Coordinates of C-alpha atoms in Angstrom, one line a residue:
X1 CA 177.6 -31.0 -26.9
X2 CA 179.3 -31.9 -23.6
X3 CA 176.2 -30.7 -21.7
X4 CA 174.0 -33.0 -23.8
X5 CA 176.3 -36.0 -23.2
X6 CA 176.3 -35.2 -19.5
X7 CA 172.5 -35.1 -19.4
X8 CA 172.2 -38.5 -21.2
X9 CA 174.9 -39.9 -18.9
X10 CA 172.8 -38.8 -15.9
X11 CA 169.7 -40.3 -17.3
X12 CA 171.5 -43.5 -18.3
X13 CA 173.0 -43.8 -14.8
X14 CA 169.5 -43.5 -13.3
X15 CA 168.2 -46.1 -15.8
X16 CA 171.0 -48.5 -14.8
X17 CA 170.1 -48.0 -11.1
X18 CA 166.4 -48.6 -11.7
X19 CA 167.1 -51.6 -14.0
X20 CA 169.5 -53.0 -11.4
X21 CA 166.8 -52.7 -8.7
X22 CA 164.2 -54.3 -11.0
X23 CA 166.5 -57.3 -11.9
X24 CA 167.6 -57.7 -8.3
X25 CA 164.0 -57.6 -7.0
X26 CA 162.7 -60.1 -9.7
X27 CA 165.6 -62.5 -9.1
X28 CA 164.8 -62.6 -5.4
X29 CA 161.1 -63.0 -6.1
X30 CA 161.7 -65.9 -8.4
X31 CA 164.2 -67.5 -6.0
X32 CA 161.7 -67.2 -3.1
X33 CA 158.8 -68.2 -5.4
X34 CA 156.1 -70.1 -3.6
X35 CA 157.6 -69.2 -0.2
X36 CA 157.0 -65.5 -0.8
X37 CA 153.4 -66.3 -1.8
X38 CA 152.8 -68.5 1.3
X39 CA 154.4 -65.8 3.6
X40 CA 152.1 -63.1 2.3
X41 CA 149.0 -65.4 2.2
X42 CA 149.4 -67.0 5.6
X43 CA 151.5 -64.7 7.9
X44 CA 148.9 -62.0 8.1
X45 CA 146.5 -63.4 10.7
X46 CA 146.6 -60.2 12.8
X47 CA 147.7 -56.6 12.2
X48 CA 151.1 -57.1 13.9
X49 CA 151.9 -60.1 11.9
X50 CA 150.8 -58.2 8.8
X51 CA 153.2 -55.4 9.6
X52 CA 156.1 -57.8 10.2
X53 CA 155.3 -59.7 7.0
X54 CA 155.4 -56.4 5.1
X55 CA 158.8 -55.5 6.6
X56 CA 160.2 -59.0 5.8
X57 CA 159.0 -59.2 2.2
X58 CA 160.0 -55.6 1.3
X59 CA 163.4 -56.0 3.0
X60 CA 164.0 -59.1 0.8
X61 CA 162.8 -57.6 -2.5
X62 CA 163.9 -54.0 -1.7
X63 CA 160.8 -52.4 -3.3
X64 CA 157.8 -51.2 -1.4
X65 CA 156.1 -50.5 -4.7
X66 CA 156.5 -54.2 -5.7
X67 CA 155.1 -55.3 -2.3
X68 CA 152.1 -52.9 -2.3
X69 CA 151.2 -53.8 -5.9
X70 CA 151.6 -57.5 -4.9
X71 CA 149.2 -56.8 -2.0
X72 CA 146.7 -55.1 -4.2
X73 CA 146.8 -58.1 -6.6
X74 CA 146.2 -60.5 -3.7
X75 CA 143.2 -58.4 -2.5
X76 CA 141.9 -58.4 -6.1
X77 CA 142.3 -62.2 -6.3
X78 CA 140.5 -62.7 -2.9
X79 CA 143.7 -64.2 -1.3
X80 CA 143.9 -61.4 1.3
X81 CA 141.3 -59.2 2.9
X82 CA 141.4 -55.4 3.3
X83 CA 142.5 -55.4 7.0
X84 CA 145.3 -57.8 6.3
X85 CA 146.4 -55.7 3.3
X86 CA 146.6 -52.5 5.3
X87 CA 148.9 -54.2 7.9
X88 CA 151.3 -55.5 5.1
X89 CA 151.4 -52.0 3.5
X90 CA 152.4 -50.4 6.8
X91 CA 155.2 -52.9 7.1
X92 CA 156.3 -52.3 3.5
X93 CA 156.8 -48.6 4.2
X94 CA 159.3 -49.6 7.0
X95 CA 161.0 -52.3 5.0
X96 CA 161.8 -50.0 2.1
X97 CA 164.0 -47.8 4.4
X98 CA 166.7 -50.5 4.4
X99 CA 167.9 -49.3 1.0
X100 CA 168.7 -45.8 2.4
X101 CA 170.7 -47.4 5.2
X102 CA 172.7 -49.5 2.8
X103 CA 173.4 -46.5 0.5
X104 CA 174.3 -44.3 3.6
X105 CA 176.8 -46.9 4.9
X106 CA 178.6 -47.8 1.7
X107 CA 177.1 -46.0 -1.3
X108 CA 179.2 -42.9 -1.5
X109 CA 182.1 -43.5 0.9
X110 CA 183.3 -46.7 -0.8
X111 CA 183.7 -47.2 -4.5
X112 CA 181.2 -50.1 -4.6
X113 CA 181.3 -50.1 -8.5
X114 CA 184.9 -51.4 -8.2
X115 CA 183.5 -54.5 -6.4
X116 CA 180.4 -54.7 -8.5
X117 CA 182.1 -55.4 -11.8
X118 CA 184.1 -58.4 -10.5
X119 CA 180.8 -59.7 -9.0
X120 CA 179.4 -60.0 -12.5
X121 CA 182.1 -62.7 -13.2
X122 CA 180.4 -64.8 -10.4
X123 CA 176.9 -64.0 -11.7
X124 CA 177.6 -64.9 -15.3
X125 CA 177.8 -68.7 -15.0
X126 CA 174.7 -68.7 -12.8
X127 CA 172.8 -66.7 -15.4
X128 CA 173.4 -69.5 -17.9
X129 CA 172.7 -72.3 -15.5
X130 CA 169.9 -74.7 -16.6
X131 CA 168.5 -74.7 -13.0
X132 CA 166.0 -71.9 -12.4
X133 CA 167.1 -71.3 -8.8
X134 CA 170.7 -70.8 -9.8
X135 CA 169.6 -68.5 -12.6
X136 CA 167.6 -66.4 -10.2
X137 CA 170.6 -66.0 -7.9
X138 CA 172.6 -64.9 -10.9
X139 CA 170.0 -62.4 -11.8
X140 CA 170.1 -61.1 -8.2
X141 CA 173.9 -60.6 -8.4
X142 CA 173.6 -58.8 -11.8
X143 CA 170.9 -56.6 -10.4
X144 CA 172.9 -55.8 -7.3
X145 CA 175.9 -54.9 -9.4
X146 CA 174.0 -52.7 -11.8
X147 CA 172.3 -51.0 -8.9
X148 CA 175.5 -49.8 -7.3
X149 CA 177.3 -49.2 -10.7
X150 CA 174.3 -47.0 -11.6
X151 CA 174.6 -45.2 -8.2
X152 CA 178.3 -44.6 -8.8
X153 CA 177.8 -43.3 -12.3
X154 CA 174.9 -41.2 -11.1
X155 CA 177.2 -39.4 -8.6
X156 CA 179.9 -39.0 -11.2
X157 CA 177.5 -37.5 -13.8
X158 CA 176.0 -35.2 -11.2
X159 CA 179.5 -33.9 -10.4
X160 CA 180.3 -33.5 -14.1
X161 CA 177.2 -31.4 -14.6
X162 CA 177.8 -29.4 -11.4
X163 CA 174.3 -30.4 -10.2
X164 CA 175.2 -29.1 -6.7
X165 CA 175.9 -25.6 -8.0
X166 CA 172.7 -25.7 -10.1
X167 CA 170.6 -26.7 -7.1
X168 CA 172.3 -24.1 -4.9
X169 CA 171.5 -21.4 -7.5
X170 CA 167.8 -22.4 -7.5
X171 CA 167.6 -22.5 -3.7
X172 CA 169.2 -19.1 -3.5
X173 CA 165.8 -17.6 -4.4
X174 CA 164.1 -19.6 -1.7
X175 CA 164.2 -18.9 2.0
X176 CA 165.7 -22.0 3.6
X177 CA 164.1 -21.1 7.0
X178 CA 160.6 -20.9 5.6
X179 CA 158.1 -23.6 6.4
X180 CA 156.6 -23.0 2.9
X181 CA 160.0 -24.2 1.5
X182 CA 159.5 -27.5 3.5
X183 CA 156.1 -27.9 2.0
X184 CA 157.6 -27.2 -1.5
X185 CA 160.2 -30.0 -1.0
X186 CA 157.5 -32.4 0.1
X187 CA 155.6 -31.6 -3.1
X188 CA 158.7 -32.0 -5.3
X189 CA 159.6 -35.3 -3.6
X190 CA 156.0 -36.6 -4.3
X191 CA 156.0 -35.5 -7.9
X192 CA 159.5 -36.9 -8.8
X193 CA 158.7 -40.2 -7.2
X194 CA 155.4 -40.4 -9.1
X195 CA 157.3 -39.9 -12.3
X196 CA 160.1 -42.3 -11.5
X197 CA 157.8 -44.8 -9.7
X198 CA 160.6 -45.9 -7.5
X199 CA 161.0 -44.3 -4.1
X200 CA 164.4 -46.1 -3.6
X201 CA 165.7 -44.2 -6.7
X202 CA 164.5 -40.8 -5.5
X203 CA 165.9 -41.6 -2.0
X204 CA 169.3 -42.4 -3.6
X205 CA 169.2 -39.0 -5.4
X206 CA 168.2 -37.2 -2.2
X207 CA 171.1 -38.8 -0.3
X208 CA 173.5 -37.9 -3.2
X209 CA 172.4 -34.2 -3.1
X210 CA 172.6 -34.1 0.7
X211 CA 176.1 -35.6 0.5
X212 CA 177.2 -32.6 -1.7
X213 CA 176.7 -30.1 1.1
X214 CA 174.7 -27.8 -1.1
X215 CA 174.0 -24.4 0.5
X216 CA 170.3 -24.1 1.3
X217 CA 169.8 -27.8 1.1
X218 CA 170.2 -29.1 4.6
X219 CA 168.9 -31.9 6.7
X220 CA 165.4 -30.4 7.0
X221 CA 165.0 -29.9 3.2
X222 CA 166.3 -33.5 2.5
X223 CA 163.9 -34.9 5.2
X224 CA 161.0 -33.0 3.5
X225 CA 161.9 -34.6 0.2
X226 CA 162.0 -38.1 1.8
X227 CA 158.5 -37.5 3.2
X228 CA 157.2 -36.5 -0.2
X229 CA 158.6 -39.7 -1.6
X230 CA 156.3 -41.6 0.7
X231 CA 153.3 -39.9 -0.9
X232 CA 154.7 -40.3 -4.5
X233 CA 155.3 -44.1 -4.1
X234 CA 151.6 -44.7 -3.6
X235 CA 150.9 -43.9 -7.3
X236 CA 152.2 -47.3 -8.4
X237 CA 149.7 -49.3 -6.4
X238 CA 147.0 -46.8 -7.3
X239 CA 147.6 -47.2 -11.0
X240 CA 147.7 -51.0 -10.6
X241 CA 144.3 -51.0 -9.0
X242 CA 142.5 -48.9 -11.6
X243 CA 141.3 -51.9 -13.6
X244 CA 141.0 -54.1 -10.5
X245 CA 137.9 -54.8 -8.5
X246 CA 136.5 -52.6 -5.7
X247 CA 138.5 -54.3 -3.0
X248 CA 141.8 -53.7 -4.9
X249 CA 141.0 -50.0 -5.3
X250 CA 140.2 -49.9 -1.6
X251 CA 143.7 -51.4 -0.7
X252 CA 145.4 -48.8 -2.9
X253 CA 143.4 -46.0 -1.4
X254 CA 144.2 -47.2 2.1
X255 CA 147.9 -47.1 1.2
X256 CA 147.5 -43.5 -0.1
X257 CA 145.6 -42.4 3.0
X258 CA 148.1 -44.0 5.4
X259 CA 151.1 -42.2 3.8
X260 CA 149.4 -38.8 3.3
X261 CA 148.0 -38.8 6.8
X262 CA 151.4 -39.6 8.3
X263 CA 153.1 -36.8 6.4
X264 CA 150.4 -34.3 7.6
X265 CA 150.9 -35.4 11.2
X266 CA 154.7 -35.2 11.1
X267 CA 154.6 -31.8 9.4
X268 CA 152.9 -30.4 12.6
X269 CA 156.0 -31.4 14.7
X270 CA 158.5 -31.3 11.8
X271 CA 161.3 -29.2 13.3
X272 CA 161.2 -30.9 16.8
X273 CA 161.2 -34.3 15.0
X274 CA 164.3 -33.4 13.0
X275 CA 166.1 -32.2 16.1
X276 CA 165.1 -35.5 17.9
X277 CA 166.5 -37.6 15.1
X278 CA 169.7 -35.5 14.9
X279 CA 170.2 -36.0 18.7
X280 CA 169.6 -39.7 18.5
X281 CA 172.1 -40.3 15.6
X282 CA 174.8 -38.2 17.3
X283 CA 174.4 -39.2 20.9
X284 CA 172.9 -42.7 20.8
X285 CA 174.2 -44.1 17.6
X286 CA 177.5 -42.2 17.8
X287 CA 177.3 -41.6 14.0
X288 CA 177.2 -37.8 14.0
X289 CA 180.2 -37.7 11.6
X290 CA 178.1 -39.3 8.8
X291 CA 175.2 -36.9 8.0
X292 CA 173.6 -39.5 5.6
X293 CA 172.7 -41.6 8.7
X294 CA 170.6 -38.7 9.9
X295 CA 168.5 -38.7 6.8
X296 CA 168.2 -42.6 6.8
X297 CA 167.2 -42.5 10.5
X298 CA 164.6 -39.8 9.8
X299 CA 163.2 -41.9 6.9
X300 CA 163.0 -45.0 9.2
X301 CA 161.7 -43.1 12.2
X302 CA 158.9 -41.4 10.1
X303 CA 157.6 -44.7 8.8
X304 CA 157.9 -46.5 12.2
X305 CA 156.1 -43.6 14.0
X306 CA 153.4 -43.6 11.3
X307 CA 152.8 -47.3 11.7
X308 CA 152.8 -47.2 15.5
X309 CA 150.3 -44.3 15.4
X310 CA 147.9 -45.9 12.9
X311 CA 148.2 -49.7 13.6
X312 CA 145.5 -49.4 16.2
X313 CA 143.1 -47.8 13.7
X314 CA 143.3 -50.4 10.9
X315 CA 139.6 -51.3 11.2
X316 CA 138.7 -47.7 11.1
X317 CA 140.9 -47.1 8.0
X318 CA 139.2 -50.1 6.3
X319 CA 135.8 -48.7 7.2
X320 CA 136.7 -45.3 5.9
X321 CA 137.9 -46.5 2.5
X322 CA 134.9 -48.8 2.2
X323 CA 132.7 -45.7 2.7
X324 CA 134.6 -43.7 0.1
X325 CA 134.5 -46.6 -2.4
X326 CA 131.3 -48.5 -1.8
X327 CA 130.9 -51.9 -3.5
X328 CA 129.1 -51.8 -6.8
X329 CA 125.6 -53.1 -6.4
X330 CA 125.7 -55.2 -9.5
X331 CA 128.6 -56.4 -11.5
X332 CA 128.4 -57.6 -15.1
X333 CA 128.2 -61.4 -15.1
X334 CA 130.8 -61.8 -17.8
X335 CA 133.5 -59.7 -16.0
X336 CA 136.4 -61.7 -14.7
X337 CA 136.3 -61.7 -10.9
X338 CA 140.0 -61.9 -9.9
X339 CA 142.2 -60.6 -12.8
X340 CA 142.1 -57.7 -15.2
X341 CA 144.5 -56.3 -17.7
X342 CA 145.9 -53.7 -15.3
X343 CA 146.9 -56.0 -12.5
X344 CA 150.3 -57.4 -13.3
X345 CA 152.4 -57.0 -10.2
X346 CA 155.1 -59.4 -11.1
X347 CA 155.0 -62.3 -13.6
X348 CA 155.5 -64.9 -10.9
X349 CA 152.7 -63.7 -8.6
X350 CA 150.2 -62.9 -11.3
X351 CA 149.9 -66.7 -11.9
X352 CA 148.0 -66.9 -8.6
X353 CA 145.4 -64.5 -9.9
X354 CA 145.0 -66.5 -13.1
X355 CA 144.7 -69.8 -11.1
X356 CA 141.9 -68.2 -8.9
X357 CA 140.1 -67.2 -12.1
X358 CA 140.4 -70.8 -13.5
X359 CA 138.9 -72.1 -10.3
X360 CA 135.9 -69.8 -10.9
X361 CA 135.8 -70.9 -14.6
X362 CA 135.5 -74.6 -13.5
X363 CA 132.7 -73.7 -11.0
X364 CA 130.9 -71.8 -13.7
X365 CA 131.0 -74.8 -16.1
X366 CA 129.7 -77.0 -13.3
X367 CA 126.8 -74.6 -12.7
X368 CA 126.0 -74.4 -16.4
X369 CA 125.7 -78.2 -16.6
X370 CA 123.3 -78.0 -13.6
X371 CA 121.1 -75.7 -15.7
X372 CA 120.9 -78.4 -18.5
X373 CA 119.7 -80.9 -15.9
X374 CA 117.0 -78.5 -14.8
X375 CA 116.0 -77.9 -18.4
X376 CA 115.3 -81.6 -18.8
X377 CA 112.3 -81.4 -16.3
X378 CA 110.8 -78.0 -17.2
X379 CA 107.4 -78.2 -18.9
X380 CA 106.3 -74.5 -18.7
X381 CA 107.1 -72.7 -22.0
X382 CA 108.2 -69.4 -20.4
X383 CA 110.4 -71.1 -17.7
X384 CA 112.0 -73.2 -20.4
X385 CA 112.8 -70.2 -22.6
X386 CA 114.2 -68.3 -19.6
X387 CA 116.5 -71.0 -18.5
X388 CA 117.6 -71.8 -22.1
X389 CA 118.4 -68.2 -22.6
X390 CA 120.6 -68.3 -19.5
X391 CA 122.5 -71.3 -20.8
X392 CA 123.1 -69.4 -24.1
X393 CA 124.5 -66.5 -22.1
X394 CA 126.7 -68.8 -20.0
X395 CA 128.1 -70.2 -23.3
X396 CA 129.1 -66.7 -24.4
X397 CA 130.6 -66.1 -21.0
X398 CA 132.8 -69.2 -21.2
X399 CA 134.0 -68.1 -24.6
X400 CA 134.9 -64.6 -23.2
X401 CA 136.5 -66.1 -20.1
X402 CA 138.8 -68.3 -22.2
X403 CA 139.9 -65.4 -24.4
X404 CA 140.5 -63.0 -21.4
X405 CA 142.3 -65.5 -19.3
X406 CA 144.5 -66.6 -22.3
X407 CA 145.3 -62.9 -23.1
X408 CA 146.3 -62.4 -19.4
X409 CA 148.5 -65.4 -19.4
X410 CA 150.2 -64.3 -22.6
X411 CA 151.0 -61.0 -20.9
X412 CA 152.3 -62.8 -17.8
X413 CA 154.4 -65.1 -20.0
X414 CA 156.2 -62.0 -21.5
X415 CA 157.7 -61.4 -18.0
X416 CA 160.8 -63.1 -16.6
X417 CA 159.6 -66.5 -15.5
X418 CA 161.1 -69.5 -13.7
X419 CA 160.8 -72.8 -15.5
X420 CA 158.2 -73.9 -13.0
X421 CA 156.0 -70.9 -13.8
X422 CA 156.4 -71.5 -17.6
X423 CA 155.1 -75.1 -17.1
X424 CA 152.2 -73.8 -15.0
X425 CA 151.2 -71.4 -17.7
X426 CA 151.2 -74.1 -20.3
X427 CA 149.1 -76.3 -18.0
X428 CA 146.6 -73.4 -17.4
X429 CA 146.3 -72.7 -21.1
X430 CA 145.3 -76.3 -21.7
X431 CA 142.8 -76.2 -18.9
X432 CA 141.0 -73.1 -20.1
X433 CA 140.8 -74.5 -23.6
X434 CA 139.1 -77.7 -22.3
X435 CA 136.8 -75.7 -19.9
X436 CA 135.6 -73.7 -22.9
X437 CA 134.8 -77.0 -24.7
X438 CA 132.8 -78.1 -21.7
X439 CA 130.8 -74.8 -22.1
X440 CA 130.1 -75.6 -25.7
X441 CA 129.0 -79.2 -24.9
X442 CA 126.6 -78.0 -22.2
X443 CA 125.1 -75.5 -24.6
X444 CA 124.7 -78.4 -27.2
X445 CA 122.7 -80.3 -24.5
X446 CA 120.4 -77.4 -24.1
X447 CA 120.1 -76.9 -27.8
X448 CA 119.2 -80.5 -28.3
X449 CA 116.3 -80.2 -25.8
X450 CA 115.2 -76.9 -27.4
X451 CA 115.2 -78.4 -30.9
X452 CA 113.2 -81.3 -29.6
X453 CA 110.6 -79.0 -28.1
X454 CA 110.4 -76.7 -31.2
X455 CA 109.8 -79.7 -33.5
X456 CA 107.0 -80.9 -31.3
X457 CA 108.6 -84.2 -30.6
X458 CA 107.0 -86.4 -27.8
X459 CA 108.5 -86.3 -24.3
X460 CA 111.2 -88.8 -23.5
X461 CA 109.8 -92.0 -22.1
X462 CA 110.2 -92.6 -18.3
X463 CA 112.9 -95.1 -19.0
X464 CA 114.8 -92.7 -21.3
X465 CA 114.6 -89.9 -18.8
X466 CA 115.9 -92.1 -16.0
X467 CA 118.8 -93.2 -18.2
X468 CA 119.7 -89.5 -19.1
X469 CA 119.5 -88.5 -15.4
X470 CA 121.7 -91.4 -14.4
X471 CA 124.3 -90.4 -17.1
X472 CA 124.1 -86.8 -15.9
X473 CA 124.6 -87.9 -12.3
X474 CA 127.8 -89.7 -13.4
X475 CA 128.9 -86.4 -15.1
X476 CA 128.1 -84.5 -11.9
X477 CA 130.5 -86.8 -10.0
X478 CA 133.2 -86.1 -12.6
X479 CA 132.6 -82.3 -12.2
X480 CA 133.0 -82.6 -8.5
X481 CA 136.3 -84.4 -8.9
X482 CA 137.5 -81.9 -11.5
X483 CA 136.7 -78.8 -9.4
X484 CA 138.5 -80.4 -6.4
X485 CA 141.6 -81.1 -8.5
X486 CA 141.6 -77.6 -10.1
X487 CA 141.2 -75.9 -6.7
X488 CA 143.9 -78.0 -5.0
X489 CA 146.4 -77.1 -7.8
X490 CA 148.6 -80.0 -6.7
X491 CA 151.5 -80.7 -9.1
X492 CA 150.8 -84.5 -8.8
X493 CA 147.1 -85.0 -8.2
X494 CA 145.7 -88.4 -7.7
X495 CA 143.3 -88.7 -10.6
X496 CA 142.4 -92.4 -10.2
X497 CA 138.9 -91.5 -9.2
X498 CA 138.4 -89.3 -12.3
X499 CA 139.6 -92.2 -14.5
X500 CA 137.1 -94.6 -12.9
X501 CA 134.2 -92.2 -13.4
X502 CA 135.2 -91.6 -17.0
X503 CA 135.2 -95.4 -17.6
X504 CA 131.8 -95.7 -16.1
X505 CA 130.5 -92.9 -18.4
X506 CA 132.0 -94.5 -21.5
X507 CA 130.6 -98.0 -20.6
X508 CA 127.2 -96.6 -19.8
X509 CA 127.1 -94.6 -23.1
X510 CA 127.9 -97.8 -25.1
X511 CA 125.3 -99.8 -23.2
X512 CA 122.6 -97.1 -23.7
X513 CA 123.4 -96.8 -27.5
X514 CA 123.0 -100.5 -27.9
X515 CA 119.8 -100.5 -25.9
X516 CA 118.4 -97.6 -28.0
X517 CA 118.9 -99.6 -31.3
X518 CA 116.8 -102.5 -29.8
X519 CA 114.1 -100.2 -28.4
X520 CA 113.7 -98.3 -31.8
X521 CA 113.5 -101.7 -33.6
X522 CA 110.9 -103.0 -31.2
X523 CA 108.8 -99.8 -31.6
X524 CA 109.0 -98.5 -28.0
X525 CA 109.5 -94.9 -29.4
X526 CA 110.1 -93.2 -32.7
X527 CA 113.4 -93.1 -34.6
X528 CA 113.6 -89.3 -34.3
X529 CA 113.1 -89.4 -30.5
X530 CA 115.9 -92.0 -30.4
X531 CA 118.2 -89.6 -32.2
X532 CA 117.5 -86.8 -29.6
X533 CA 118.0 -89.4 -26.9
X534 CA 121.4 -90.6 -28.2
X535 CA 122.5 -87.0 -28.9
X536 CA 121.9 -86.3 -25.2
X537 CA 123.8 -89.4 -24.1
X538 CA 126.7 -88.8 -26.5
X539 CA 127.0 -85.1 -25.5
X540 CA 127.2 -86.1 -21.8
X541 CA 130.0 -88.5 -22.7
X542 CA 131.8 -85.7 -24.5
X543 CA 131.5 -83.5 -21.4
X544 CA 133.1 -86.3 -19.4
X545 CA 136.0 -86.5 -21.9
X546 CA 136.6 -82.7 -21.6
X547 CA 136.4 -83.0 -17.8
X548 CA 139.1 -85.7 -17.9
X549 CA 141.2 -83.5 -20.1
X550 CA 141.1 -80.7 -17.6
X551 CA 142.1 -83.1 -14.8
X552 CA 145.0 -84.5 -16.9
X553 CA 146.2 -81.0 -17.8
X554 CA 146.6 -80.3 -14.1
X555 CA 149.4 -82.9 -13.9
X556 CA 152.5 -80.6 -14.0
X557 CA 155.8 -81.8 -15.4
X558 CA 157.8 -79.1 -13.6
X559 CA 159.0 -81.5 -10.9
X560 CA 160.3 -84.0 -13.5
X561 CA 162.0 -81.1 -15.3
X562 CA 163.9 -80.0 -12.1
X563 CA 164.9 -83.6 -11.3
X564 CA 166.4 -84.1 -14.7
X565 CA 169.0 -81.6 -13.9

């Protein structure tokens, strides 16, 4: 019974460590918010800046997996190209080594759990603060406390279970001097990290085992485990890319290639590399009395060496992964371009992907309206049928886009969101609903023209055609303003121009309807042709209303919310 309790205590301690890291990482991401996004999006102009950005972001959020998944998401959303992504991934590998240094310095020598519990008292009022920034700081404090409490409990559970003795018994059957043993430890490190999906957790376990002075588990074996963890950590980004586009898969493959290649190179000079690190820690750092520093130094040196070696070949790595994963020649039209069910790096950053998709949705609606304008002037039967069929297909696409983006936003909203992000999701949900209505109205315009043709009705008079084209030109202007506003994603857009155009559309609609009554009464054209004509005018006015709704939905209230507190 005691053994069972000890096993669950060990697993529970690991769970607390992982949960603490997750909460701490999310708290920092939410606190940094737009700054993190802008850092990743703008500070990657060259490979060196990309590496430094990767180091900075990963050091802040303490998770290379979160950074690389974030990068894959950005590549998928078209916010970052492949070369930029590779640089950031290289930096993320270096940034993640900070965790090992922190644990080496204070994790096992000082009872950090004793400080962690009082820290919760400071975090609790912040957690319940109405201000999202303070709440994020509170989450970070809770995450930090849980992380080190989990680490302390993990060490205690390992001692209760005599893990050191168990590992020593297993290693007794393995030759510690054999290079095959080193390869075995690399493999074990990779497999365990793939299962846990957090290299920081497996690094903490490695440091804990190394600190136990287990016979047969020396510096070289621990270093081999650390190298394996670098391979295992690539699985998170790889899984995130599976349902992404080709560019996202390429970024994940580049991450995997980079880490695997680095491990293979270092294995060639493994023993001299270990000796060099030992000498550096003992003679240069003067920290030979703390063996954990040797392992942390090896972990950092490995990633820095790998980056310095491959940073000059970023273009070649990009070319290699492009060759391995060629771009699909033809993508299905209805498929979302920037988001998919599998890409959910973090709730906060996933909003960027959705916004990019809404931009595409707005442009698609504008293009669809352009088809109805073309349909007006087509006389050839086959050409008319072909374009009308395309409008029908676009209407189905807009329906699917609304559902898929809405489903994605629902998944995002299940994450831990700041108040600003909650408002943004509400705004986006309103926008996609109105954009789908625009698609329906554009299809109604095409259907009116198709019914008129099928019923053998006479062509619109030159005056009617001119009026419809003028109305459509006004709607075109409204579309241009809408697309600009949606793309700018400004929290307080200036929508005066959109209001002016909508008033013009409404006034022109009223004017043309009144004129139509007089023209039908005077016998200029048939009553039935007048119905088709007013249907076109009224539907154009509806499109204008829906466009205005999209623009108004873009006015975020998040700033007002913050100011009220």
